[in-house]
Structures are given as C-alpha cells and as structure tokens.
Tab-separated table of C-alpha atoms and ligand atoms in Angstrom:
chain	number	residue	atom	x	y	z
A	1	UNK	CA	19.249	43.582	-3.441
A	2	UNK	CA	20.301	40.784	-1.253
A	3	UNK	CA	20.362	40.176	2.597
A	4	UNK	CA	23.019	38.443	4.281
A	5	UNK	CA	22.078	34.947	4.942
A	6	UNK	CA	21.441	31.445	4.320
A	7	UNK	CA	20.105	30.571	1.241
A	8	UNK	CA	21.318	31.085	-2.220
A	9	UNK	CA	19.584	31.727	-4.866
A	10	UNK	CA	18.780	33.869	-8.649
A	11	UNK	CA	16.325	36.946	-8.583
A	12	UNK	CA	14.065	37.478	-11.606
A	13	UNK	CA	16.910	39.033	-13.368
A	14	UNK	CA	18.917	36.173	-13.201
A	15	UNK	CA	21.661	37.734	-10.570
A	16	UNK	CA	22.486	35.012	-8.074
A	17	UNK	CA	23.574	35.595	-4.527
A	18	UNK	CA	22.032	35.029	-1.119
A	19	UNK	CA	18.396	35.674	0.433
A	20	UNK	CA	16.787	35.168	3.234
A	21	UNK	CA	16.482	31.060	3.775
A	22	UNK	CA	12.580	31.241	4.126
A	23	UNK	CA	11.857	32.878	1.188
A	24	UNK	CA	12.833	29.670	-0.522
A	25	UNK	CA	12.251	27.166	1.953
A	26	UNK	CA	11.076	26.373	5.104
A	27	UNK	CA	14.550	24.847	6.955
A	28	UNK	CA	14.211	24.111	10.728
A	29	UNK	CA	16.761	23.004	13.029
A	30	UNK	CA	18.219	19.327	12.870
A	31	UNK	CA	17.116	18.153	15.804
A	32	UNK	CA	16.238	14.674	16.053
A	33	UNK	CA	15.055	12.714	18.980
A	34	UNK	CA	17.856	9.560	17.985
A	35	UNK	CA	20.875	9.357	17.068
A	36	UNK	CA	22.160	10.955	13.568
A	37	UNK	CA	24.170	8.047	11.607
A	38	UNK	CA	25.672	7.937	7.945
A	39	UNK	CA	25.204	4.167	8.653
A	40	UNK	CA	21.841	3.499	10.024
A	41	UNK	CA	21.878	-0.110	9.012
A	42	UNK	CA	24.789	-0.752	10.662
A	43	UNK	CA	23.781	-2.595	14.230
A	44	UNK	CA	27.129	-3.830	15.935
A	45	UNK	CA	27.867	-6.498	17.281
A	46	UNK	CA	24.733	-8.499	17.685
A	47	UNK	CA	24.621	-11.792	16.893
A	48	UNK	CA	23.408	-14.448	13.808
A	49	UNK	CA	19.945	-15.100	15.288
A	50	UNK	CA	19.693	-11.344	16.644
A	51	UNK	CA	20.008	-9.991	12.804
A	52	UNK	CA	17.229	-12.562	11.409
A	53	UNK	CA	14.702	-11.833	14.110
A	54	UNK	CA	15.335	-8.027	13.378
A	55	UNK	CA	14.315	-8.581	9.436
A	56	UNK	CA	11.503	-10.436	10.495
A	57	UNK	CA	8.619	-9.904	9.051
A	58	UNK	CA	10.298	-10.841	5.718
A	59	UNK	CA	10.819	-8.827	2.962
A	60	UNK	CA	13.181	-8.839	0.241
A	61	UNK	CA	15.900	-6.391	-0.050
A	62	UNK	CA	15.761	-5.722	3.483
A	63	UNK	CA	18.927	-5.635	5.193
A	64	UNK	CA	21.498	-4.732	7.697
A	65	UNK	CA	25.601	-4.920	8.718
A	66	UNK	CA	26.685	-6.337	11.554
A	67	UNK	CA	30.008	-6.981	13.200
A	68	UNK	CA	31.279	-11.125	12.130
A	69	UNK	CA	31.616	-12.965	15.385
A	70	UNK	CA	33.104	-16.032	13.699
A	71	UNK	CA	35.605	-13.907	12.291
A	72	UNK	CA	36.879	-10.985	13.985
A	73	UNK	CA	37.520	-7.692	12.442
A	74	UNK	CA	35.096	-8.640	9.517
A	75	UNK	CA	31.431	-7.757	9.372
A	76	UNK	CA	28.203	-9.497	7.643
A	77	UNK	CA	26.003	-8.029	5.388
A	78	UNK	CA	22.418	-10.173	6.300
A	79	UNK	CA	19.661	-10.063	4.115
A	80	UNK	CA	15.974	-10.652	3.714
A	81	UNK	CA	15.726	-12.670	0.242
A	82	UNK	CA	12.236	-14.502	-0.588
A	83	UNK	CA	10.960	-15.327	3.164
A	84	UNK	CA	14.711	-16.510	4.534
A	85	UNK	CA	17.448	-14.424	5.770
A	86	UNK	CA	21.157	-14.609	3.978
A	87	UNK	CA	24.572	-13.926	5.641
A	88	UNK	CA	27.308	-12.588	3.886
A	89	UNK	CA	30.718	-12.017	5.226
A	90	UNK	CA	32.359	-8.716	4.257
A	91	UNK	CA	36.325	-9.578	4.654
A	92	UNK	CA	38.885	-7.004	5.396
A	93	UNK	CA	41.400	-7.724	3.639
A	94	UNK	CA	44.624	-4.674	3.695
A	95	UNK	CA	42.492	-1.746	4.302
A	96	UNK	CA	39.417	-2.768	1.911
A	97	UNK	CA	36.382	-4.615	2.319
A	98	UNK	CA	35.386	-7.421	-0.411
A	99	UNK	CA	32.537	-9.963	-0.473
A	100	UNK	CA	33.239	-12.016	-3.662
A	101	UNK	CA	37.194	-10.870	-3.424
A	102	UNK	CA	36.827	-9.429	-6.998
A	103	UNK	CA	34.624	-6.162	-6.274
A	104	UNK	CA	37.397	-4.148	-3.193
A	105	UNK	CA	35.284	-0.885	-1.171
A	106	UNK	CA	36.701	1.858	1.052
A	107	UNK	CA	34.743	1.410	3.402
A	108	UNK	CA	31.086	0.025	4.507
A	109	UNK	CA	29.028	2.771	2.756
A	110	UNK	CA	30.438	2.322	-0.539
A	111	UNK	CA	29.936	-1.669	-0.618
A	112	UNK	CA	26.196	-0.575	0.300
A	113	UNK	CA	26.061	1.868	-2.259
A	114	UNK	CA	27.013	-1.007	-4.669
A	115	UNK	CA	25.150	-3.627	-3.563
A	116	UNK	CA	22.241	-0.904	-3.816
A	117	UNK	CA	22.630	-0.641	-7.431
A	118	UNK	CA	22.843	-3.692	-8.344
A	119	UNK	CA	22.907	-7.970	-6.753
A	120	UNK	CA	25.746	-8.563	-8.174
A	121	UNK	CA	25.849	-11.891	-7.752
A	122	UNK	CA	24.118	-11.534	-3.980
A	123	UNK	CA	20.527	-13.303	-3.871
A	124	UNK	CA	18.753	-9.357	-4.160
A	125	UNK	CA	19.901	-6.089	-4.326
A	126	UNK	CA	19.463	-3.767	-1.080
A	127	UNK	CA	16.481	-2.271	-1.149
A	128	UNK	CA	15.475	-1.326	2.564
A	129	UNK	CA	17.574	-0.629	5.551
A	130	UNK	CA	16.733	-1.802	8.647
A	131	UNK	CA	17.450	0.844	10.551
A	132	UNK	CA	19.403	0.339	14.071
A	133	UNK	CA	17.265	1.051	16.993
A	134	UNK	CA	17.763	4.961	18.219
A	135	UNK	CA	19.286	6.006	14.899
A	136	UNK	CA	17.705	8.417	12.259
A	137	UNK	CA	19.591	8.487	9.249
A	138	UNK	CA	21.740	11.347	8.767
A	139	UNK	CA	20.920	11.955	4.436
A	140	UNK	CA	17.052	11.923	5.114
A	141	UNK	CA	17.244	14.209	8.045
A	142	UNK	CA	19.315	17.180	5.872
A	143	UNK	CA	16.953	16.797	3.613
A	144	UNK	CA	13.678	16.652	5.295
A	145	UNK	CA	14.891	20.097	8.056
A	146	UNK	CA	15.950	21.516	4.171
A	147	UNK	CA	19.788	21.422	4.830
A	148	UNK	CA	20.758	19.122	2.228
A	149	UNK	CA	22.151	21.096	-0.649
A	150	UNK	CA	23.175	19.835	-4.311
A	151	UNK	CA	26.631	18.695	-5.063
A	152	UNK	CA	26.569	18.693	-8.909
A	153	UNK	CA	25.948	22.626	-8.077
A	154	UNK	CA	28.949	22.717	-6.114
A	155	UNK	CA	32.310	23.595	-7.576
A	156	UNK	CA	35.407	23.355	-5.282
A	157	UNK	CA	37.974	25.328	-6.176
A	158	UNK	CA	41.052	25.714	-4.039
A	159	UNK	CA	42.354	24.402	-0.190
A	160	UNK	CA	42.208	27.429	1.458
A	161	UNK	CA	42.916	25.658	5.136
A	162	UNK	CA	44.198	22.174	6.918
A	163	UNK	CA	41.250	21.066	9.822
A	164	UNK	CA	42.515	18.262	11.564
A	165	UNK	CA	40.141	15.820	10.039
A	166	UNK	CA	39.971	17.031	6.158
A	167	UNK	CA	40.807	19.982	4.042
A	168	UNK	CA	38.818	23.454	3.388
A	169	UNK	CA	38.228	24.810	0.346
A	170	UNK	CA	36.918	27.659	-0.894
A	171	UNK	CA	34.010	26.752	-3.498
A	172	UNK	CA	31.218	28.190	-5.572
A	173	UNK	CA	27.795	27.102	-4.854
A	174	UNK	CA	25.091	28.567	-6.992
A	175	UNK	CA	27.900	31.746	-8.030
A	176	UNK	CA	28.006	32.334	-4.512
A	177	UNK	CA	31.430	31.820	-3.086
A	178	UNK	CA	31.115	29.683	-0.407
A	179	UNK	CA	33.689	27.900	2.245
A	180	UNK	CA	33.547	24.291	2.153
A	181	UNK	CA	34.564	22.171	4.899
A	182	UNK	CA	35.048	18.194	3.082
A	183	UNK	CA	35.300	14.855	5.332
A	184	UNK	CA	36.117	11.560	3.321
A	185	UNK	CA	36.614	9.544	6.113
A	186	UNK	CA	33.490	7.682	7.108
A	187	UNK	CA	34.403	7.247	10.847
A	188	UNK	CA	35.264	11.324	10.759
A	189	UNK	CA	32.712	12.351	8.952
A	190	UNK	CA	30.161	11.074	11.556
A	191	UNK	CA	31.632	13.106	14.102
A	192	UNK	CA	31.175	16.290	11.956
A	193	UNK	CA	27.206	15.355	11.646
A	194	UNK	CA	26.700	15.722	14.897
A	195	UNK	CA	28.407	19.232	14.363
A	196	UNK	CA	26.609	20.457	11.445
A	197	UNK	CA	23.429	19.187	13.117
A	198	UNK	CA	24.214	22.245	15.791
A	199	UNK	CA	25.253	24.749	13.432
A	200	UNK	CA	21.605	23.845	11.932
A	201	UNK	CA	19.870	25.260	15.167
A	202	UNK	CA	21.767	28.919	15.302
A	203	UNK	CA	21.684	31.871	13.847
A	204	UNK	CA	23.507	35.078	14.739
A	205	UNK	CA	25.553	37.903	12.799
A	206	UNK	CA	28.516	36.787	14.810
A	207	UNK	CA	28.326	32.900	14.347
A	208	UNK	CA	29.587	31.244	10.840
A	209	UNK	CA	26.464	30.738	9.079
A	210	UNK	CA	25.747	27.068	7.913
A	211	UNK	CA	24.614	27.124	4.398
A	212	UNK	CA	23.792	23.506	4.020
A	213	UNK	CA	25.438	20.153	3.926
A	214	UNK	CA	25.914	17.348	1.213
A	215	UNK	CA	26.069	13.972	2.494
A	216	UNK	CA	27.203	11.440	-0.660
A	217	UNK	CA	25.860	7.682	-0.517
A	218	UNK	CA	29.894	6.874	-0.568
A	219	UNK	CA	30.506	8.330	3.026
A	220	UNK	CA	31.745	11.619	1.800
A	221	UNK	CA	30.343	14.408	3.989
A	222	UNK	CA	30.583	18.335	2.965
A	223	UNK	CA	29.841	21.021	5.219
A	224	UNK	CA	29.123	24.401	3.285
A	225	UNK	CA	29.289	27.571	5.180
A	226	UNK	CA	29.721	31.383	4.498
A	227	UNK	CA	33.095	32.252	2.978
A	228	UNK	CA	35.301	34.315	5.625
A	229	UNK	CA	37.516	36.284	3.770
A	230	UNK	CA	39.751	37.404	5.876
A	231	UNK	CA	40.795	34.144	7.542
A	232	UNK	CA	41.091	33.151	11.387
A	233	UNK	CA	41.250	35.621	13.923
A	234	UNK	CA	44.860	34.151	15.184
A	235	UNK	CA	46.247	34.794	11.848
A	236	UNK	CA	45.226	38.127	11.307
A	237	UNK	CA	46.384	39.876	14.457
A	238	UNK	CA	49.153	38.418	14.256
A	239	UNK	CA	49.820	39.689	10.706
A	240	UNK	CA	48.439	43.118	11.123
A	241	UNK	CA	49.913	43.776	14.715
A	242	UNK	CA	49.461	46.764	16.228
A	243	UNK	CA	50.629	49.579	13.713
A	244	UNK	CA	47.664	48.479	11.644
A	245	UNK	CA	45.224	47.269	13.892
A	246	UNK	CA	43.722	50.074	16.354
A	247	UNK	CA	42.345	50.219	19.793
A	248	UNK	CA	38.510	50.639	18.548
A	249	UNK	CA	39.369	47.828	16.079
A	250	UNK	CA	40.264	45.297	18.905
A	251	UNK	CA	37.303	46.156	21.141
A	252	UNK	CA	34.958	45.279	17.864
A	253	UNK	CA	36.211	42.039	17.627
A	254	UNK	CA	35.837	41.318	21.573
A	255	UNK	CA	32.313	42.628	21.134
A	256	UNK	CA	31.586	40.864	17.871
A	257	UNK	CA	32.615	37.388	19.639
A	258	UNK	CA	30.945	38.543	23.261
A	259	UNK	CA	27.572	38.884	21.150
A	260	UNK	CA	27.712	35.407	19.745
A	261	UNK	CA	28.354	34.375	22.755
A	262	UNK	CA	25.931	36.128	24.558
A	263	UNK	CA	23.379	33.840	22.210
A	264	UNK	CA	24.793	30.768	22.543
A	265	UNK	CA	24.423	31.997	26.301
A	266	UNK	CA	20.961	32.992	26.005
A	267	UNK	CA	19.945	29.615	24.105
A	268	UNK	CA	21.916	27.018	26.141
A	269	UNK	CA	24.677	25.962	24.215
A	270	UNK	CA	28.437	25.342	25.373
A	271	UNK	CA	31.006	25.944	22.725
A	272	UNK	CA	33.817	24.393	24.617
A	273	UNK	CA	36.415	25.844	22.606
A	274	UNK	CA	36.632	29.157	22.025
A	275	UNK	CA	39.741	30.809	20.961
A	276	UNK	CA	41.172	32.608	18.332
A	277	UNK	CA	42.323	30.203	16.439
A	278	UNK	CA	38.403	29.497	16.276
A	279	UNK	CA	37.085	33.214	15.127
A	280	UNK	CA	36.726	33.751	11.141
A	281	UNK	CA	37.177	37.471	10.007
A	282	UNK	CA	34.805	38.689	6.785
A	283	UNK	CA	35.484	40.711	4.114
A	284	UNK	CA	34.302	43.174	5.987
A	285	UNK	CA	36.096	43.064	9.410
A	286	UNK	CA	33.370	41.160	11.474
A	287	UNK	CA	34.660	38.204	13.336
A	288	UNK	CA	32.428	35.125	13.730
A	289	UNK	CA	32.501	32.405	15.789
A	290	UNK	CA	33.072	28.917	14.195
A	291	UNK	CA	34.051	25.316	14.605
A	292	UNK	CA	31.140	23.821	16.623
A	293	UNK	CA	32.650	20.179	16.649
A	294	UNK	CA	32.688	20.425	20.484
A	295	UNK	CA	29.472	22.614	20.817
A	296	UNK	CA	26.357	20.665	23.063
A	297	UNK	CA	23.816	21.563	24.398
A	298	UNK	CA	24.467	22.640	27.926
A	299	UNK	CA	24.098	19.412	29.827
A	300	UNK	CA	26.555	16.802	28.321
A	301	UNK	CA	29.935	15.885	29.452
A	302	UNK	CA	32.666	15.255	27.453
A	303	UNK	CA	36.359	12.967	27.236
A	304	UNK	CA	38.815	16.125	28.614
A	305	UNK	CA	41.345	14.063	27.052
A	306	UNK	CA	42.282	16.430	23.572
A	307	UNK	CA	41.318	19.785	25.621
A	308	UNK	CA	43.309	22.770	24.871
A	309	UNK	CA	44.487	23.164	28.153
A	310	UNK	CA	45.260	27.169	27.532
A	311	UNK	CA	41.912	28.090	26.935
A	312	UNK	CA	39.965	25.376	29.083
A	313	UNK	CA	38.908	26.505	32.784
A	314	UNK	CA	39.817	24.063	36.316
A	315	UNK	CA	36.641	23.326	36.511
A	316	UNK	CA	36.108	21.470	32.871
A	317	UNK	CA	40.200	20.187	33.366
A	318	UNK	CA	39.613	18.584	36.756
A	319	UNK	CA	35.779	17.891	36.563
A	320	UNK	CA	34.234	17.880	32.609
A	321	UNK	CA	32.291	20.669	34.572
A	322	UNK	CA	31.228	22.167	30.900
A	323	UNK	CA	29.475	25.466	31.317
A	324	UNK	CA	28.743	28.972	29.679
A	325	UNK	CA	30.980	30.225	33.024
A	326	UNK	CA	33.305	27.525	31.481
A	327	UNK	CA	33.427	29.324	28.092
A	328	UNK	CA	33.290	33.052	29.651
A	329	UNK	CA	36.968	31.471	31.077
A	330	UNK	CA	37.916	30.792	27.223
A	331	UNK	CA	36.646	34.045	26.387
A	332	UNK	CA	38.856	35.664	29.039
A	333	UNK	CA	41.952	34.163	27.224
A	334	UNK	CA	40.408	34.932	23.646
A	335	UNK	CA	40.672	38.817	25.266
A	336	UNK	CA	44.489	38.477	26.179
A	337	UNK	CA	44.835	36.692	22.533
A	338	UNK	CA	43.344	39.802	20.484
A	339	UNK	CA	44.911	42.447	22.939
A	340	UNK	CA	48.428	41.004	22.327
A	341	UNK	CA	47.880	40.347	18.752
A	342	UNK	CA	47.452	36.574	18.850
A	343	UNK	CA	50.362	35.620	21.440
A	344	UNK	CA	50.291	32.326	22.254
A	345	UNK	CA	48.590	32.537	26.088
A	346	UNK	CA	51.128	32.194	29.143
A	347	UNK	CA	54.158	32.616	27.413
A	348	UNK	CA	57.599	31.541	28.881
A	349	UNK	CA	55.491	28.996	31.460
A	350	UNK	CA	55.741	25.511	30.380
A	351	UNK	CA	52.659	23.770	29.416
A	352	UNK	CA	52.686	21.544	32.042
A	353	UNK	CA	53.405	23.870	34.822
A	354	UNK	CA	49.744	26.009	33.340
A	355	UNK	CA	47.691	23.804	35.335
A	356	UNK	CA	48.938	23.681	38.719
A	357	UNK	CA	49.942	27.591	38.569
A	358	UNK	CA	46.253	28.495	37.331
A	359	UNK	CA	44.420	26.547	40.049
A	360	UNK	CA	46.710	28.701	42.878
A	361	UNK	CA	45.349	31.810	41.225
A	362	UNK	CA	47.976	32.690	38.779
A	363	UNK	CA	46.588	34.968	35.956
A	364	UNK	CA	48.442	36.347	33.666
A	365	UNK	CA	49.423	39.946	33.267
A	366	UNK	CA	47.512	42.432	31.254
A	367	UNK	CA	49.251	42.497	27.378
A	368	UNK	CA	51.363	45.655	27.049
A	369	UNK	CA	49.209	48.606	25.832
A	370	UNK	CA	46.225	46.875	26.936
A	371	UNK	CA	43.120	49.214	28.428
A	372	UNK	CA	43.102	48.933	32.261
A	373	UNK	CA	39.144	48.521	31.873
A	374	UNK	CA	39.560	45.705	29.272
A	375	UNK	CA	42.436	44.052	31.627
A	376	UNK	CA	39.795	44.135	34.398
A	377	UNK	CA	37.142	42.244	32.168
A	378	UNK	CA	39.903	39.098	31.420
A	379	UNK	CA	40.700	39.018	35.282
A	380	UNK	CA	36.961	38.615	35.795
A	381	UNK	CA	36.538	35.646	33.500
A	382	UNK	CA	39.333	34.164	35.234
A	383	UNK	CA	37.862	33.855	38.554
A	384	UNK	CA	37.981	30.859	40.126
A	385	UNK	CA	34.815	29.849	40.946
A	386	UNK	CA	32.247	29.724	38.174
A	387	UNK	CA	29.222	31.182	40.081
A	388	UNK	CA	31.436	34.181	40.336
A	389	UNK	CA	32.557	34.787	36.719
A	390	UNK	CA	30.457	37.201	34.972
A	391	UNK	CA	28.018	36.140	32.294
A	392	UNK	CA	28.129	37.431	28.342
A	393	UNK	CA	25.316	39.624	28.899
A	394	UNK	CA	27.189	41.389	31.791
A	395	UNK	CA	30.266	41.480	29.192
A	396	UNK	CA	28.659	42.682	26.663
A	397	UNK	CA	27.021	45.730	28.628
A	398	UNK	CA	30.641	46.037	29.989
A	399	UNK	CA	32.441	46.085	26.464
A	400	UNK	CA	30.036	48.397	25.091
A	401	UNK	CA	29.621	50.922	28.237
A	402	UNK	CA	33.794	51.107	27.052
A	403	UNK	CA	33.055	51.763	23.642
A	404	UNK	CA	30.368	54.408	24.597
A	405	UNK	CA	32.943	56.284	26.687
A	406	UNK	CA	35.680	55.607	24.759
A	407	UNK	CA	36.976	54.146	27.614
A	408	UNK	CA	39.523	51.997	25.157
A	409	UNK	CA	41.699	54.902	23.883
B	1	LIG	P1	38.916	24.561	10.824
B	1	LIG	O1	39.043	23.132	10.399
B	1	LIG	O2	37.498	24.979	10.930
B	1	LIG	O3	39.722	24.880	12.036
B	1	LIG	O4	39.502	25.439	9.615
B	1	LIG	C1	40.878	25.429	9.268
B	1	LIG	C2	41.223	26.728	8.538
B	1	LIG	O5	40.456	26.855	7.345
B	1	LIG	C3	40.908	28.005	9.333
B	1	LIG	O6	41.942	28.364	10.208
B	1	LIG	C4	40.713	29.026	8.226
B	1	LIG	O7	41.937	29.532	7.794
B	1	LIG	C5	40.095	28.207	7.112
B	1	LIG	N1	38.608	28.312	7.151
B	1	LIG	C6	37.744	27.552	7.856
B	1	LIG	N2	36.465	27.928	7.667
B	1	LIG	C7	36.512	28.977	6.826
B	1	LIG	C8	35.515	29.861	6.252
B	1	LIG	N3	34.209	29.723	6.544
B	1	LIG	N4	35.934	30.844	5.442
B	1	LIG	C9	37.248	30.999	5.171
B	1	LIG	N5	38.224	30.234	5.682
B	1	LIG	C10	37.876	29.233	6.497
C-alpha cells in the first residue's frame, strides 16, 4: 500500500509509487534567513576595487559577476588567479553573452557553468563563488531541506498547460506521474524559487503538494508537483455545468478550498490570489489550491500593479493592505465562480467601472439556483471592512453546519 504524499519511491517488491516523505528522508521547510538566488555570485553593480577587496584573501578560482561600469549593459566576470585579481568583460552582443567572441551563452549561468568546467583560455577555471552578501544559493538549499530531486529520473512527456512564464507538462518521475511546472528563463525562474521555497513549508490535503524541485547549473528551474487530473477548477465547471455537477458537489469544492485556506489561515500565510482559475481538481474530485507565486508570509507588501482586480479586495487595490481578510474577499468571489459554474465575476460591468462600484458597496447578486445560505456566506466575505469579514475557520464551521443539514439542497 501507499499513502498519498510527497515522496516517491519502490517497496520491496519493486512497485513504485508514493510514501510518506519521512520514511525516506528527513525534508524540512526552505526557509532561509537570506535571500534564495540561482546566481549567488552575481553582486551588481559594485565597482573594480569593490570586487578585488571582496576576493581578498586570495585564492584561486574564486570569483564573482558584476555589472561593467566602463561599458554599460555588459558585466565582468573577476577572478582570484595566483594572489591577483583578473577582470573579464562578458559582452552582450544580440541577445548572448561572449568573453573571447568565439564561445556565445544564454545567459550568465551557462557562461559560469562553462567556465566551471573548464579555463578555457581564462587564467583558472571557477572553482569558488563568492557569494553576494544576504544570498544563500538556491541549488544547495533544495538539496540540503531534501527538495532537490533527480532530473535524469525525470521524463517529460506532454504540455498539458500554458503558465504565463513557461509551459506544464505532465511527466513521470520515478513511474509516478507527476505535473511538472518548467522555467528556462533565468530572470523567471528566480521568481518561481521564491515560490517553490513556500510550497516547501505546507502541507494540507487541499493544497497542491510540492514533490521536489530540480534546479540545472544552466538556469533551468523545474518545479514537480502532484499530477491533478482533472485540470483547473475554472475549466471544469464550466465544462460540466450544472446538469452534471450537483448541489452537494459544489459545496465540496467550497469546503475543500475553505480548508486549505483555513491552514494557510491558521499558519500565517497570504495567498493573494485565489480564484478558480487557481484550484486543481484530482482524479478523484478533490480540489486543491495551487499557484503560490504571490503567496508570503503575512507581513509583506507587494507592487498591486498585475492584480486581478475581480478577485482582489479595496483594501489590497487602494492600500497593498494584504491580509487573510484580504483573501476571505477572493474566496467570496471563488464562491460566486463555482456556484455559477465558472462565470467570469461581474458580468455585463466594465472592468473599469468594478472598482469604483465595489468601494460604494455594490455586490453582486447571488448566481441563479444558488443556496440562500451559501449567497449569505459570499455577501459576508464581501464586507467592507476587513475586521468585519469572517475568518476561514468561521467559514468552514459555516459550510459544513450546511452540509450537516443539508442546508444546500
Ligand atoms: P499555472 O501556470 O499553474 O497557472 O498552470 C497552467 C495550467 O496548467 C493550469 O490551468 C492547469 O490546466 C495545468 N496545471 C498546472 N498545474 C497542474 C497540476 N499539478 N496537475 C495538472 N495540471 C496542472
């Protein structure tokens, strides 16, 4: 037999599928006190004498990138090399970076990669980052936590979805089928750290369970997390509707997401963008909460600027006022999207006009068919004031007081 969960593995008989993650391995939460970077080593823009007092002591093979300042848009690779310190400039040249203008790279991690492996005509190869004050680098902190998985035992096998920064695929990891989330872009793929460094600190039934990530020397990052058969929660009311789709069915699913929520509640953590477009569906009909990119711990702010206005309450619009009353708002709207079978919210209002009709009190009306009691609950999350908005606890006792009485039918 195997449990749900994080791990994969084989069992004596050689049948492979998942386990519990500490029966293999201790993994803890990624949860360092700096910065997570794919690019340690890289330190900005600091300046010629800044870089050689930072590789003092010498010692060859140490090294570090900085921004050129002679030449603008360029960067220098600076390295330790028998007791002095040697400056190389990196030219971008259409898109690529080139030392010697014969060997062309991507981007920064694959000319370090390189230049790793072999001098190549530089006065060492790079042997020891320096790393940038702050940072902890991102490859040695999957693997020390036990979150860095193996990608020569990962096959990917089809796109199964478009996320705005890189394809999904569904892939085989182990003979487990697993969903994986792949960044090539360097720049991108450090934003998605700092997400799979969250997903490394929660577990819950209802939350898309990280499996583990691959971070390649090249810049390449791959996020691997349970396979959700039945796609995003959006998609499938919408193509079920309601001949297929029942009354008990819809109050699961506003459960199933309430009780993830309720723990991100219960451990501090704002999701920031909660929706339906943002809930997975298994194979076997439980939604699950995904797409952490915006997820923080409660206290930071954030750049409103790519909000989706819909979903997001006044108080995060007008103020970055980020909250779990913020996301019991979303929630509220995630209620109107499953009980009109993914309609877009505030239909027929133009986007523009949302804002200003919203902060006057505007809600919108209950979907047609919709449960008075479960009407109610959405007009409750969409109270104005967050103080007054009820938590995911309350919610939760709410939705399931319904179910108990059948209040839903
Ligand atoms: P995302 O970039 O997370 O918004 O994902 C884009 C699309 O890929 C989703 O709408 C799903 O259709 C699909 N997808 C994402 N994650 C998974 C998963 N764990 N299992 C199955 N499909 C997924």
């Amino acid at each position: 037999m195997f449990c749900v969960s994080s791990s994969l593995a084989r069992n004596t008989v050689g049948r492979e599928g998942t386990i519990p993650a500490n029966y293999v391995q201790k993994r803890e939460g990624v949860k360092s006190g700096g910065k997570l970077s794919l690019m340690p080593w890289f330190h900005g823009k600091i300046t010629r004498e800044q870089a050689e007092r930072l590789l003092y002591p010498p010692e060859t093979g140490l090294f570090l990138v900085r921004e050129s300042t002679n030449y603008p848009g360029d960067y220098t690779l600076c390295v330790s090399c028998d007791g002095k310190v040697e400056h190389y400039r990196i030219i971008y040249h259409n898109g690529k970076l080139t030392i010697d203008e014969e060997e062309y790279f991507e981007n920064l991690m694959q000319l370090v990669e390189h230049y790793t492996k072999d001098a190549d005509g530089l006065c060492t190869r790079l042997i020891k980052p320096k790393l940038m004050e702050g940072t902890v680098a991102a490859q040695d902190e999957f693997s020390r936590s036990g979150w860095a998985l193996n990608r020569k035992e990962l096959k990917l096998l089809q796109t199964i979805g478009k996320g705005e920064f890189g394809d999904v695929m569904v892939g085989d990891y182990r003979g487990t089928k697993v969903a994986v989330k792949c960044i090539k872009n360097d720049a991108t793929a450090q934003a998605f750290i700092a997400e799979a460094s969250v997903m490394t600190q929660l577990r819950h039934n209802n939350l898309v369970q990280l499996l583990g990530v691959i971070v390649e020397e090249r810049g390449s990052l791959y996020i691997v997390t349970e396979y959700m058969a039945k796609g995003s929660l959006v998609d499938y009311l919408r193509s079920r509707g309601r001949t297929v789709l029942g009354g008990d069915c819809l109050l699961k699913f506003s459960l199933d997401v309430c009780e993830a929520m309720e723990y991100l509640e219960a451990n501090n953590f704002v999701h920031r963008d909660l929706a339906a477009r943002n809930v997975l569906v298994s194979d076997d009909n439980i939604a699950k909460v995904s797409d952490f990119g915006l997820t923080k711990e409660a206290s930071s702010t954030q750049d409103t600027a790519k909000l989706p206005v819909k979903w997001t309450s006044p108080e995060a619009l007008r103020e970055k006022r980020f909250s779990t009353k913020s996301d019991v708002w979303s929630y509220g709207i995630l209620l109107w999207e499953i009980y009109s079978f993914g309609r877009v919210p505030y239909p027929r209002i133009p986007l523009k006009e949302v804002v200003p009709r919203v902060e006057k009190g505007y809600k919108m009306d209950a979907p047609d068919g919709c449960p008075p009691v479960v009407y109610d609950l959405m007009k409750q999350c969409w109270t104005l004031d967050p103080v007054v908005r009820p938590s995911f606890r309350m919610l939760r006792e709410k939705l399931q007081h319904i179910r108990a009485k059948e209040l839903y039918l």
